[in-house]
Short mmCIF file of C-alpha atoms and ligand atoms in Angstrom, two decimals:
data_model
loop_
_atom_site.label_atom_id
_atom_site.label_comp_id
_atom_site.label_asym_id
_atom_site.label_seq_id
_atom_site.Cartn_x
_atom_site.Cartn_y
_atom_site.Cartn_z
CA UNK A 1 4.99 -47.84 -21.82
CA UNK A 2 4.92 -48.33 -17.88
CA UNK A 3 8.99 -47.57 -17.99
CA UNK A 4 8.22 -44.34 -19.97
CA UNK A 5 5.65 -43.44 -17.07
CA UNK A 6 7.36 -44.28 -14.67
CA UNK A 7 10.85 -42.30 -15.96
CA UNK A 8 8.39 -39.19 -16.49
CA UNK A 9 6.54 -39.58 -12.78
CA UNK A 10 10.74 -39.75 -11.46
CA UNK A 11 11.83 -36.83 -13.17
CA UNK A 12 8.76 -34.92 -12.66
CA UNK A 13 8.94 -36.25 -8.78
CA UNK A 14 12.85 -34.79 -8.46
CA UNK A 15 11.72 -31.78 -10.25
CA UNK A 16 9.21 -31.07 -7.99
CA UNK A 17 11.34 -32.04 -4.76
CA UNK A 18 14.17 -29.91 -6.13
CA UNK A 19 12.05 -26.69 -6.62
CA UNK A 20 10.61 -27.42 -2.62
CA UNK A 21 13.87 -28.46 -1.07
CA UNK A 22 16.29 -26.56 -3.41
CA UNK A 23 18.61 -24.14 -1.54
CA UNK A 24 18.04 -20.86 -3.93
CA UNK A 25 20.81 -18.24 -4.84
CA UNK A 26 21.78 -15.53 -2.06
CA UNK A 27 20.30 -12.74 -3.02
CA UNK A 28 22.94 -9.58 -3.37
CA UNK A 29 21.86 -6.50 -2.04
CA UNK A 30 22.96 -3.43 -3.04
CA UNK A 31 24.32 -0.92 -0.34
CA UNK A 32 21.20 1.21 0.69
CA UNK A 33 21.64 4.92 2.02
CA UNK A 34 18.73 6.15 4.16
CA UNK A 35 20.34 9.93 3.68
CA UNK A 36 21.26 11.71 0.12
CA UNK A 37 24.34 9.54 0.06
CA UNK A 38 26.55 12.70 -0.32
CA UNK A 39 30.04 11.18 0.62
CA UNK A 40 31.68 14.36 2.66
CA UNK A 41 29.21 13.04 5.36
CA UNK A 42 30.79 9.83 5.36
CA UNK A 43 33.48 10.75 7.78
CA UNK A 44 31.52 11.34 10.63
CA UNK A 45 29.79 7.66 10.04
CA UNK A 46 32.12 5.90 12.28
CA UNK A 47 31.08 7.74 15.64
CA UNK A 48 29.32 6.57 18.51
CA UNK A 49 27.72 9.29 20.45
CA UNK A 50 26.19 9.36 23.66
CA UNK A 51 22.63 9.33 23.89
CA UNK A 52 19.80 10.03 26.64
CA UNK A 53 16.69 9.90 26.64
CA UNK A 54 15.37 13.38 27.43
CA UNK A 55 11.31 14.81 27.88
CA UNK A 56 11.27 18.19 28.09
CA UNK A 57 8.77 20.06 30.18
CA UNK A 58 6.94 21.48 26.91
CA UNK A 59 6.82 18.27 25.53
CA UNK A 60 4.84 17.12 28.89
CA UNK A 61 2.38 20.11 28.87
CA UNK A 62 1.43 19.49 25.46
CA UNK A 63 0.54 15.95 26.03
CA UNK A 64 -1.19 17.30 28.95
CA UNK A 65 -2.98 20.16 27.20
CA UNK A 66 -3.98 17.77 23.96
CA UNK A 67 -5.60 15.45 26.67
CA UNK A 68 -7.57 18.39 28.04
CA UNK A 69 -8.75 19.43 24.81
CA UNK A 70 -9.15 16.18 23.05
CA UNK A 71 -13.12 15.38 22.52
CA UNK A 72 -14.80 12.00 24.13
CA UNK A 73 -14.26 9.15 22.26
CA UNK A 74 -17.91 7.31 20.58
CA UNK A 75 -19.31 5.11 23.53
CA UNK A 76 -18.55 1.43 23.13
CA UNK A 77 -21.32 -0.96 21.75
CA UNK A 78 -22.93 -3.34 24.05
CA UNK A 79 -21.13 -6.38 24.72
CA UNK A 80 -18.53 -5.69 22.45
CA UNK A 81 -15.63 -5.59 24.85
CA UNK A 82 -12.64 -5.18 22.49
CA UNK A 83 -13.87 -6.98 19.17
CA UNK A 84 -14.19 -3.38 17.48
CA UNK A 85 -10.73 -2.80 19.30
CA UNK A 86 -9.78 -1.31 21.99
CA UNK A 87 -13.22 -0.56 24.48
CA UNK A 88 -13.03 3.52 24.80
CA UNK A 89 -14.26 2.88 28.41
CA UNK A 90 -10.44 1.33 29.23
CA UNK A 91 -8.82 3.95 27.40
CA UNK A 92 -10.42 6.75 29.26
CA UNK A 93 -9.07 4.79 32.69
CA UNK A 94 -5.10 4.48 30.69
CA UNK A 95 -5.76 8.32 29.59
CA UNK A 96 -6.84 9.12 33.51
CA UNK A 97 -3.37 7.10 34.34
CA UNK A 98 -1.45 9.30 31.72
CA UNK A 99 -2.93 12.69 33.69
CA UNK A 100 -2.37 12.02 37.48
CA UNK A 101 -0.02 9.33 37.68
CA UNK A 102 2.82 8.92 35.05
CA UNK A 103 5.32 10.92 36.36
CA UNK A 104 7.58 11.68 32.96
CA UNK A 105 10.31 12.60 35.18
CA UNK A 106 11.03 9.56 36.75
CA UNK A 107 10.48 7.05 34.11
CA UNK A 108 12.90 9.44 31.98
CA UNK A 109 15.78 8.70 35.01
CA UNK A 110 14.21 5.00 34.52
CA UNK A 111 14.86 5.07 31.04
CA UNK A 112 18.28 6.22 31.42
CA UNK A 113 19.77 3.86 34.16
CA UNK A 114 21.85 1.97 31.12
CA UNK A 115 23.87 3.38 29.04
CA UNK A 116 22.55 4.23 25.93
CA UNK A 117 24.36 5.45 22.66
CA UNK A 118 23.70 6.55 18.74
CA UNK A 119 25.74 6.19 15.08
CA UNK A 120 25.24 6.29 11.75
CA UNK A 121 25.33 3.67 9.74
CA UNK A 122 24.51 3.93 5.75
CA UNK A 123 23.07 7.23 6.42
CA UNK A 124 20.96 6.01 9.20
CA UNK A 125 20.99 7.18 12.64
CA UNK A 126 20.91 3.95 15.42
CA UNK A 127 19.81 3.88 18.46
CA UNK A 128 21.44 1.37 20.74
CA UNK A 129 21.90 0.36 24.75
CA UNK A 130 24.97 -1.23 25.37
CA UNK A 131 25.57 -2.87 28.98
CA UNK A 132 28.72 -4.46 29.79
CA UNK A 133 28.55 -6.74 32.66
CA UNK A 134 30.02 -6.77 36.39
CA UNK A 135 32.50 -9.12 36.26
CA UNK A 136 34.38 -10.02 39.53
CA UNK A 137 34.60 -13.44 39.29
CA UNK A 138 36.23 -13.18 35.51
CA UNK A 139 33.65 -15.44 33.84
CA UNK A 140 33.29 -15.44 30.10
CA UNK A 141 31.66 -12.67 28.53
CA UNK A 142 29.42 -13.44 25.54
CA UNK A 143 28.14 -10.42 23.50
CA UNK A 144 24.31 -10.94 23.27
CA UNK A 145 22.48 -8.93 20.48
CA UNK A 146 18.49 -8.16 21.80
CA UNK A 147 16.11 -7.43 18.83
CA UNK A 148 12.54 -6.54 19.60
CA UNK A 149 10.02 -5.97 17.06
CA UNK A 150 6.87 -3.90 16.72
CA UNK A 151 4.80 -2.41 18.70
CA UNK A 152 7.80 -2.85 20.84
CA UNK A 153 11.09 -0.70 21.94
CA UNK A 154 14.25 -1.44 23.85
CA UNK A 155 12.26 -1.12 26.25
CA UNK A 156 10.86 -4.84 26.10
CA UNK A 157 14.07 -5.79 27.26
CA UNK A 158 14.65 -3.90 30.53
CA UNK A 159 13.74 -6.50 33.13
CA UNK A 160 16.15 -9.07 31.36
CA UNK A 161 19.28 -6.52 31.74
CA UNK A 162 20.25 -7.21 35.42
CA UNK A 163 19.92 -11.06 35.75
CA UNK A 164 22.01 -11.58 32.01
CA UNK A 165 24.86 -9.09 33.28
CA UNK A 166 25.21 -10.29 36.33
CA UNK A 167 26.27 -13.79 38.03
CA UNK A 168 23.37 -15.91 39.32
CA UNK A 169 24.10 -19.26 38.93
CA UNK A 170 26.01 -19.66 35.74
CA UNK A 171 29.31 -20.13 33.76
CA UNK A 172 29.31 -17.11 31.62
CA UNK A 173 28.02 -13.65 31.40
CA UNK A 174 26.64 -11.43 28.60
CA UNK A 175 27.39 -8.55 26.89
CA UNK A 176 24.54 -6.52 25.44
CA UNK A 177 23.55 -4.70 22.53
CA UNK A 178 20.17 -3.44 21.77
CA UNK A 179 19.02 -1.29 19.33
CA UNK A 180 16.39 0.10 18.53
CA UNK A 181 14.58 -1.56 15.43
CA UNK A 182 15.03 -0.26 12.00
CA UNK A 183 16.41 -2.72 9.45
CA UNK A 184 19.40 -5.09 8.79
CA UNK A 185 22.42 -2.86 9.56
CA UNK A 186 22.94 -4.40 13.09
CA UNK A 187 25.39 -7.07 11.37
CA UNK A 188 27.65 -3.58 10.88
CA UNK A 189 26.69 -1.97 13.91
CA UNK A 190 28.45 -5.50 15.95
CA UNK A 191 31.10 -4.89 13.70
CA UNK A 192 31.58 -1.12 14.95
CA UNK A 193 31.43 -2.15 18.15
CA UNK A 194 34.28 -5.01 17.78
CA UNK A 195 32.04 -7.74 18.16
CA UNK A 196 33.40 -9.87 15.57
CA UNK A 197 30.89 -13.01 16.31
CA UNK A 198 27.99 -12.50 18.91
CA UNK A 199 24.81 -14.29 20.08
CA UNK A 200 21.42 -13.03 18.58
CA UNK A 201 18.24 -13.04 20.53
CA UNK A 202 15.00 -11.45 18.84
CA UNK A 203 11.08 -11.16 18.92
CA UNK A 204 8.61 -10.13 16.26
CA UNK A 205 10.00 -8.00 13.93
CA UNK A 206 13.64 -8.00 15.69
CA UNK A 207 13.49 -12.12 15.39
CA UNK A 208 13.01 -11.38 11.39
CA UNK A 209 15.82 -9.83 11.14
CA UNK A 210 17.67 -12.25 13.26
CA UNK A 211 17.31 -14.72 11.98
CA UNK A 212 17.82 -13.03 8.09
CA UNK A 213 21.09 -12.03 9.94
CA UNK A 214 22.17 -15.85 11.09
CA UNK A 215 21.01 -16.77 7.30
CA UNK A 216 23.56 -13.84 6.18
CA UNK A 217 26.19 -14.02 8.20
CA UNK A 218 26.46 -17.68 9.61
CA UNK A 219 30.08 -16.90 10.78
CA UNK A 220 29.47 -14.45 12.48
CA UNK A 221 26.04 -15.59 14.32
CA UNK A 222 27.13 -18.24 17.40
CA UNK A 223 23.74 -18.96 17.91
CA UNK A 224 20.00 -17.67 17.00
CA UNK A 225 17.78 -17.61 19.94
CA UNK A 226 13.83 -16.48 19.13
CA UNK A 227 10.18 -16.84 20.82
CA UNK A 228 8.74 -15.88 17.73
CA UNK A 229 9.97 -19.03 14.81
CA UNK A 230 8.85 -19.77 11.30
CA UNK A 231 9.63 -21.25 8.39
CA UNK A 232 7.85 -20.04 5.24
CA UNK A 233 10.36 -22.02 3.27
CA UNK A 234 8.06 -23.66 0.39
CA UNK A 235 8.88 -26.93 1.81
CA UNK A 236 7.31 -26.13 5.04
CA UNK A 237 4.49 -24.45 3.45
CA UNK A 238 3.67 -27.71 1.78
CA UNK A 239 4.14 -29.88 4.85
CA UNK A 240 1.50 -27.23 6.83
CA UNK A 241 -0.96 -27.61 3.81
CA UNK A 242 -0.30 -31.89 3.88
CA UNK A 243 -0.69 -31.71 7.64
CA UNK A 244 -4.56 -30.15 7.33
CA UNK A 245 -4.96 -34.00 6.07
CA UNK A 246 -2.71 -35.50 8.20
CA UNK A 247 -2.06 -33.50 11.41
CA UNK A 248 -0.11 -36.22 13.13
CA UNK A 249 2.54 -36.28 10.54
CA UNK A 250 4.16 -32.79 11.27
CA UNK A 251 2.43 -32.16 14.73
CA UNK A 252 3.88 -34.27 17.30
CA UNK A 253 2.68 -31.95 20.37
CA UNK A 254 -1.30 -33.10 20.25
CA UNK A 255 -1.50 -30.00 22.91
CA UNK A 256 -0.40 -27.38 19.67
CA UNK A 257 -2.18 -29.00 17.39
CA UNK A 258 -5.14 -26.50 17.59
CA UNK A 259 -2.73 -23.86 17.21
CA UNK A 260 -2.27 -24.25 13.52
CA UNK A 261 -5.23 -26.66 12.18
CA UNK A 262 -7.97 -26.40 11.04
CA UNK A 263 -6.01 -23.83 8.60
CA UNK A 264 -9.40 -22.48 8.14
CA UNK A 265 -9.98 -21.03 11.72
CA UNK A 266 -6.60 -20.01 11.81
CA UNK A 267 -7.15 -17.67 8.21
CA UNK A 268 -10.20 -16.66 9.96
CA UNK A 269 -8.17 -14.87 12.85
CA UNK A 270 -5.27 -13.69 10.72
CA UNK A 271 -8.03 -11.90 8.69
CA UNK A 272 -9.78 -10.44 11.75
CA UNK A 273 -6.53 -9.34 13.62
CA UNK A 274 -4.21 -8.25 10.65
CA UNK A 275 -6.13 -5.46 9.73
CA UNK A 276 -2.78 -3.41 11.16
CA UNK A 277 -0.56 -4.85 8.97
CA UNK A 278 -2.26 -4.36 5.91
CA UNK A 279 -3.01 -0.69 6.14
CA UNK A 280 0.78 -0.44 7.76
CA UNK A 281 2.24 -2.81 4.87
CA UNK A 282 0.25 -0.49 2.03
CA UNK A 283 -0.45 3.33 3.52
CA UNK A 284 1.96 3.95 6.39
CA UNK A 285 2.05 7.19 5.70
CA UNK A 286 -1.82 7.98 6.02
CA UNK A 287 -1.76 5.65 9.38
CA UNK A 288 1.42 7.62 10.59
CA UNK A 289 -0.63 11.20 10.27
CA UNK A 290 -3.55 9.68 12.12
CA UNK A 291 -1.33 8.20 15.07
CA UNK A 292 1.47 11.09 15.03
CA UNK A 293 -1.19 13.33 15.78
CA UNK A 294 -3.33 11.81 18.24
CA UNK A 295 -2.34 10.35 21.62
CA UNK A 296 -5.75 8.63 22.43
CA UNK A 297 -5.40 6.96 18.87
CA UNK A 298 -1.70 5.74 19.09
CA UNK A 299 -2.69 4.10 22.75
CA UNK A 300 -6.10 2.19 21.15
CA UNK A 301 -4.45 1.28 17.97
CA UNK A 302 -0.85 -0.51 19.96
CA UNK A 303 -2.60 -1.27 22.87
CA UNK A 304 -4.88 -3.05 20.50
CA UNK A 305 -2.23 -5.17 19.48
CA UNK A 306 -0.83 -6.12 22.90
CA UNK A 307 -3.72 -7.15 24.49
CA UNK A 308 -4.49 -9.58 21.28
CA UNK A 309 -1.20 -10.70 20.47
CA UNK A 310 -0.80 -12.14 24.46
CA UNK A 311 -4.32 -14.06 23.27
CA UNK A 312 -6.57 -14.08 21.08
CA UNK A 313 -8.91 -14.39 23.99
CA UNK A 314 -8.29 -11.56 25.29
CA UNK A 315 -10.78 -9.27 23.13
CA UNK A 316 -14.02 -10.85 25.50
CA UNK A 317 -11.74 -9.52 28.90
CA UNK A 318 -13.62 -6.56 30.41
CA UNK A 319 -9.30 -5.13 30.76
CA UNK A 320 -8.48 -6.85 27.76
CA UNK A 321 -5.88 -9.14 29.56
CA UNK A 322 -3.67 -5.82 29.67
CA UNK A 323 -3.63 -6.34 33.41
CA UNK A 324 -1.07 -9.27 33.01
CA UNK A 325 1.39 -6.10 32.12
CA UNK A 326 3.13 -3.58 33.72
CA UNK A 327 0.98 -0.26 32.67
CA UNK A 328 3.99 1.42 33.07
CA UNK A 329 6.13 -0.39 30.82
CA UNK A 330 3.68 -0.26 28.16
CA UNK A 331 3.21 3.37 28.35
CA UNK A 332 7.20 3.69 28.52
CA UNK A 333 7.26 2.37 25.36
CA UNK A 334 4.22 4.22 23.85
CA UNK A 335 4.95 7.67 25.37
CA UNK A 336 9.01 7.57 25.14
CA UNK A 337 9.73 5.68 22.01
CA UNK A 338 6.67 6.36 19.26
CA UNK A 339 4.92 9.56 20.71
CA UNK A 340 7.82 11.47 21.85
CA UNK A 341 10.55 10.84 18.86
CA UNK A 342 7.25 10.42 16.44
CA UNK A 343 8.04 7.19 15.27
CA UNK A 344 4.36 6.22 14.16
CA UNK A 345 5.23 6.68 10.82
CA UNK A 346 8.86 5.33 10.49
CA UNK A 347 7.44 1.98 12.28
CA UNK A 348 4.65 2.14 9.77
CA UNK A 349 6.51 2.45 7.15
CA UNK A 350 9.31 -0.69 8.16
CA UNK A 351 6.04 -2.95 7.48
CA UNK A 352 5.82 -1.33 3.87
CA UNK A 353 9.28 -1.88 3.19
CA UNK A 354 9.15 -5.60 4.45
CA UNK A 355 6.12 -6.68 3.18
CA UNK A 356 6.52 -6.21 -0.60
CA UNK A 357 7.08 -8.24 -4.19
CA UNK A 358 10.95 -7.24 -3.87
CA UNK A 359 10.87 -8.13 -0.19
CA UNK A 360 9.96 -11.66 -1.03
CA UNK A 361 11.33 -12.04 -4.43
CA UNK A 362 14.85 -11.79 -2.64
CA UNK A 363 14.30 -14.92 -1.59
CA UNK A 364 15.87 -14.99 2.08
CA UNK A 365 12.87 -16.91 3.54
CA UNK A 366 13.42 -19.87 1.32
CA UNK A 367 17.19 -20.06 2.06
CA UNK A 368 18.13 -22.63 5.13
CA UNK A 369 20.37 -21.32 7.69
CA UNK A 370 23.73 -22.81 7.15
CA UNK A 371 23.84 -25.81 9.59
CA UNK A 372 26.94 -24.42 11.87
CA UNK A 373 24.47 -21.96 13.28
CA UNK A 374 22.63 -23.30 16.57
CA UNK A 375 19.26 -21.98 16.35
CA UNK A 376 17.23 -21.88 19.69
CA UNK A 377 13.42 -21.26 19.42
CA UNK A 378 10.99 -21.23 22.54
CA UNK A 379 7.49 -21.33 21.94
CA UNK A 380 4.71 -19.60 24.32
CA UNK A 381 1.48 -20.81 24.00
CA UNK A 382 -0.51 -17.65 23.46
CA UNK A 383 2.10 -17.30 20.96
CA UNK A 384 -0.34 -16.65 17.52
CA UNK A 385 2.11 -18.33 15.24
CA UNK A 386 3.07 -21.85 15.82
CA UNK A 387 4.78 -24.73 13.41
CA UNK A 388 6.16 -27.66 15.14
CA UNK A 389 9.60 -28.68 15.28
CA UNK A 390 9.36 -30.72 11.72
CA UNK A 391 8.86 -27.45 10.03
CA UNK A 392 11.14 -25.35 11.48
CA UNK A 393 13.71 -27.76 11.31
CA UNK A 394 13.13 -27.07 7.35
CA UNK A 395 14.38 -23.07 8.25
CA UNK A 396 16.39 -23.62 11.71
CA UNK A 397 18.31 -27.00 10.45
CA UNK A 398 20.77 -27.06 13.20
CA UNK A 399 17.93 -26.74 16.03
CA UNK A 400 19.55 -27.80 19.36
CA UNK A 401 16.73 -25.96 21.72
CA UNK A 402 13.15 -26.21 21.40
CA UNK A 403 11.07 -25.33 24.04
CA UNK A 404 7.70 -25.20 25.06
CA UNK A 405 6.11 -23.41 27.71
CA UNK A 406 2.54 -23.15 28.96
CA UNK A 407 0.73 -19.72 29.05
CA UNK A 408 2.40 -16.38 28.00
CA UNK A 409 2.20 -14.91 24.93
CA UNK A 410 3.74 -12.69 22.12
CA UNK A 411 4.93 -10.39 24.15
CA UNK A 412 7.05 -12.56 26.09
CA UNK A 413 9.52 -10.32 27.59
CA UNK A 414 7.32 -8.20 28.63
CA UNK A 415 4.92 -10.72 30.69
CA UNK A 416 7.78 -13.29 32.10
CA UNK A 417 11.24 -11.47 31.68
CA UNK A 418 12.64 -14.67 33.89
CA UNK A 419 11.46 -17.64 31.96
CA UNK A 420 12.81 -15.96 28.74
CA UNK A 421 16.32 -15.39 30.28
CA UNK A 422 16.13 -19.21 31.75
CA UNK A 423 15.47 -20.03 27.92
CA UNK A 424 18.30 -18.32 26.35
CA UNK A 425 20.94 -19.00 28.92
CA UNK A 426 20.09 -22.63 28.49
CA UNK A 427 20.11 -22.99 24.63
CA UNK A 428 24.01 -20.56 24.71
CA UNK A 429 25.18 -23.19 27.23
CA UNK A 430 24.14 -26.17 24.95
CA UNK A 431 26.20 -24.03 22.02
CA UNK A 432 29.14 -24.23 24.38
CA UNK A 433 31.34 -26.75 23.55
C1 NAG B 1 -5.33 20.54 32.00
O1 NAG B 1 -6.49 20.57 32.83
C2 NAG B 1 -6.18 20.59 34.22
C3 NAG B 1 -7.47 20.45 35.00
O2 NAG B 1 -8.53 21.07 34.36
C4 NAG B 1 -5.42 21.88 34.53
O3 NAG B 1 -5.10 21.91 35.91
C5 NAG B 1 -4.17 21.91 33.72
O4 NAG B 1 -3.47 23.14 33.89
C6 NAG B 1 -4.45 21.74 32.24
N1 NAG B 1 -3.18 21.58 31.54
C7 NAG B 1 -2.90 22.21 30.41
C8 NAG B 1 -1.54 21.98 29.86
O5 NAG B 1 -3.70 22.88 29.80
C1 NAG B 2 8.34 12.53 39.83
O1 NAG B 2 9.56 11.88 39.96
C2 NAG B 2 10.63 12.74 40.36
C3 NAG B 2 11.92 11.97 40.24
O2 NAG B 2 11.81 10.67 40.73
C4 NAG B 2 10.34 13.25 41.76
O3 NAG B 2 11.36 14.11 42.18
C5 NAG B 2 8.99 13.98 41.75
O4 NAG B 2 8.66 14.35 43.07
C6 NAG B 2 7.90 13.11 41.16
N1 NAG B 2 6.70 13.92 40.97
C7 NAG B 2 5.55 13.60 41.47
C8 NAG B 2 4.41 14.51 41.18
O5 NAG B 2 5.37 12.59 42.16
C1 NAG B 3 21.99 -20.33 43.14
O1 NAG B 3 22.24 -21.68 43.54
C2 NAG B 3 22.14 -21.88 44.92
C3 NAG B 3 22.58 -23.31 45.25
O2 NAG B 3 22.19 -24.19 44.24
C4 NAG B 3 20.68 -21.60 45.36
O3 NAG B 3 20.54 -21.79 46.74
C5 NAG B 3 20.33 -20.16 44.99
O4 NAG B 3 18.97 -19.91 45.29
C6 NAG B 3 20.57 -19.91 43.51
N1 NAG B 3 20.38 -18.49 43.23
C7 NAG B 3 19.64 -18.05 42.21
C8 NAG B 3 19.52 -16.57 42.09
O5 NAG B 3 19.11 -18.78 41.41
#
């Protein structure tokens, strides 16, 4: 009888391991076309165009005349800060900014100091910077792919262009691509552009797709370098659910343990901070109306998400901890990349597309990377996801960097462009054999 319970509590125990641990099928995807598909186009795919980023002076006067006309926003509550979101007092002082002091002009020549190209790939036009470096001294040249996510733009990755390109203190140099964010065709645009293996760096949204890429296309992927890791392998999801019990089993790093248990206050801030993704993830297209059409509303509803996602703390800050940013990189990003091209929607809409049954039914997430891909991730500790090493280990299996670093948040490239360089010039030195 024992034997007989024993055999069943075995096979039921491999079952159970095997459904956690098992390595599912690759999902095949279909080729997607994001125009009609009509095949005469298909020529013209290939191309790489020039691109610059241009404001026009009608475009400026109507932002100016829609400020002059638009009506005061509600006055804030007492005490409230941000915790409703974003205090209308601050966003009358960014609006004032927007009227006297952003000169379009010159960030537009800003913008445009790299060069900056477009193509089409399956019907869908890509934006892309591509810097080549300086290279006197003849170094090796590795090509670098920089993903940022949302509410983000190439823009996130400005400050990092001159010390990668350029010699300062190291054995190597970078090549860079960097497009701008739309979904997993950047394997084929490094293909366009000859690169036959590269290094991937991404954040947010852009480390998503990274690291789906490095999943997809371990050949090709010489290393995976992210500030923003996860596993939501079921495996992991276990070991985060055993580790409310037992937090020293998974957590090693008693300084992070707060940042994941109890799982309770952690549910309780996804809930009250997530709000974003939901209506993004289920009505993009009613959200993209609202913020396509109204300046004041696209500033409080991404500003929103900055100031948050560099702390959580930051909703009790009389300047809502924006003040740790450049203003005018922010406003790059909000007035050049989602006002001017009108990308409210589109971006809304990349959440819908992500976050459904088919999405996750595909199964990527639950797939380990293949172990010849070096995966660096560097952790910030305003970051608002965290798992330690153990767990991503169950994702990332061939993790050679892990770092942790003390202050800075989501938003990482934005706050200290140096210390994320440092991190990814030390973990592609480690892959060098
Ligand atoms: C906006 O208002 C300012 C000051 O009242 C005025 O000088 C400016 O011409 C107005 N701009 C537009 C585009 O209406
Ligand atoms: C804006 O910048 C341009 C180019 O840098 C400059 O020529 C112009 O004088 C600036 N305008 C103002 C109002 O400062
Ligand atoms: C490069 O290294 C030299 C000598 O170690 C040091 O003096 C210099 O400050 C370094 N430069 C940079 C930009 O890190």
């Amino acid at each position: 009888m024992e034997v007989v319970l024993v055999l069943i509590l075995g096979l039921f125990h491999t079952f159970v391991l095997h459904l956690l641990t098992g390595t599912p099928e690759f999902p095949k995807f279909e080729e997607t076309r994001w125009d009609d598909g009509k095949r005469c186009n298909r020529d013209d795919d290939s191309k790489i165009h020039p691109f610059r980023v241009s404001v026009s002076q009608q475009d400026i006067e109507d932002i100016h005349l829609r400020l002059n006309i638009s009506r005061p926003s509600m006055p804030p509550l007492q005490d409230t800060q941000h915790r409703y979101g974003l205090n209308p007092l601050l966003l009358r002082d960014i609006l004032g900014i927007i009227r006297t002091q952003y000169n379009f002009t010159e960030r537009q020549e800003f913008l445009n100091q790299y060069p900056q190209f477009t193509t089409k790939i399956q019907g869908l036009i890509v934006h892309f910077l591509h810097v080549k470096p300086r290279n006197p001294a003849n170094l090796p040249v590795y090509p670098l792919l920089l993903l940022h996510g949302w509410p983000s733009s190439v823009r996130e990755f400005y400050e990092m262009i001159p010390t990668l390109t350029t010699e300062v203190n190291r054995s190597f140099l970078f090549e860079l691509v960097i497009p701008s964010l739309v979904a997993l065709v950047f394997w084929l645009l490094m293909r366009r552009l000859y690169h036959e293996t590269f290094y991937v760096h991404g954040s947010d949204w852009g480390a998503l797709v990274a690291t789906d890429m490095a999943t997809l296309y371990p050949d090709s992927v010489l290393g995976l370098h992210s500030n923003f890791c996860f596993s939501l392998r079921y495996i992991s999801l276990v070991k985060i659910a055993l580790g409310s019990w037992f937090p020293s089993l998974f957590v090693k790093e008693v300084e992070f343990r707060d940042k994941l248990y109890p799982l309770s206050s952690l549910a309780r801030f996804y809930l009250a901070e997530s709000g974003y993704l939901h209506i993004q993830g289920t009505k993009p297209d009613t959200i993209g109306m609202a913020l396509d059409n109204s300046l004041e509303g696209l500033l409080a509803f991404i500003l929103e998400k900055v100031s948050v996602g560099s702390n959580k703390h930051n909703i009790h800050l009389p300047g809502a901890g924006l003040d740790k940013f450049s203003l005018t990189a922010l406003l790059d990003t909000i007035l050049f990349y989602y006002w001017l091209p009108k990308t409210a929607t589109t971006a809304a809409r990349f959440y819908a597309e992500n976050l459904n049954i088919k999405a996750f039914k595909e199964g990527l997430h639950n797939i380990p990377m293949n172990k010849k891909v070096p995966c660096g991730c560097v952790f910030f500790e305003y970051e608002f996801l965290y798992q330690p090493k153990s767990i991503l280990t169950d994702k990332f299996v061939n993790l050679v960097h892990y770092t942790t670093y003390k202050s800075v948040g989501h938003f990482a490239a934005l706050e200290r462009s140096d210390i994320l360089v440092e991190d990814i010039a030390s973990f592609v030195s480690k892959t060098i054999t």
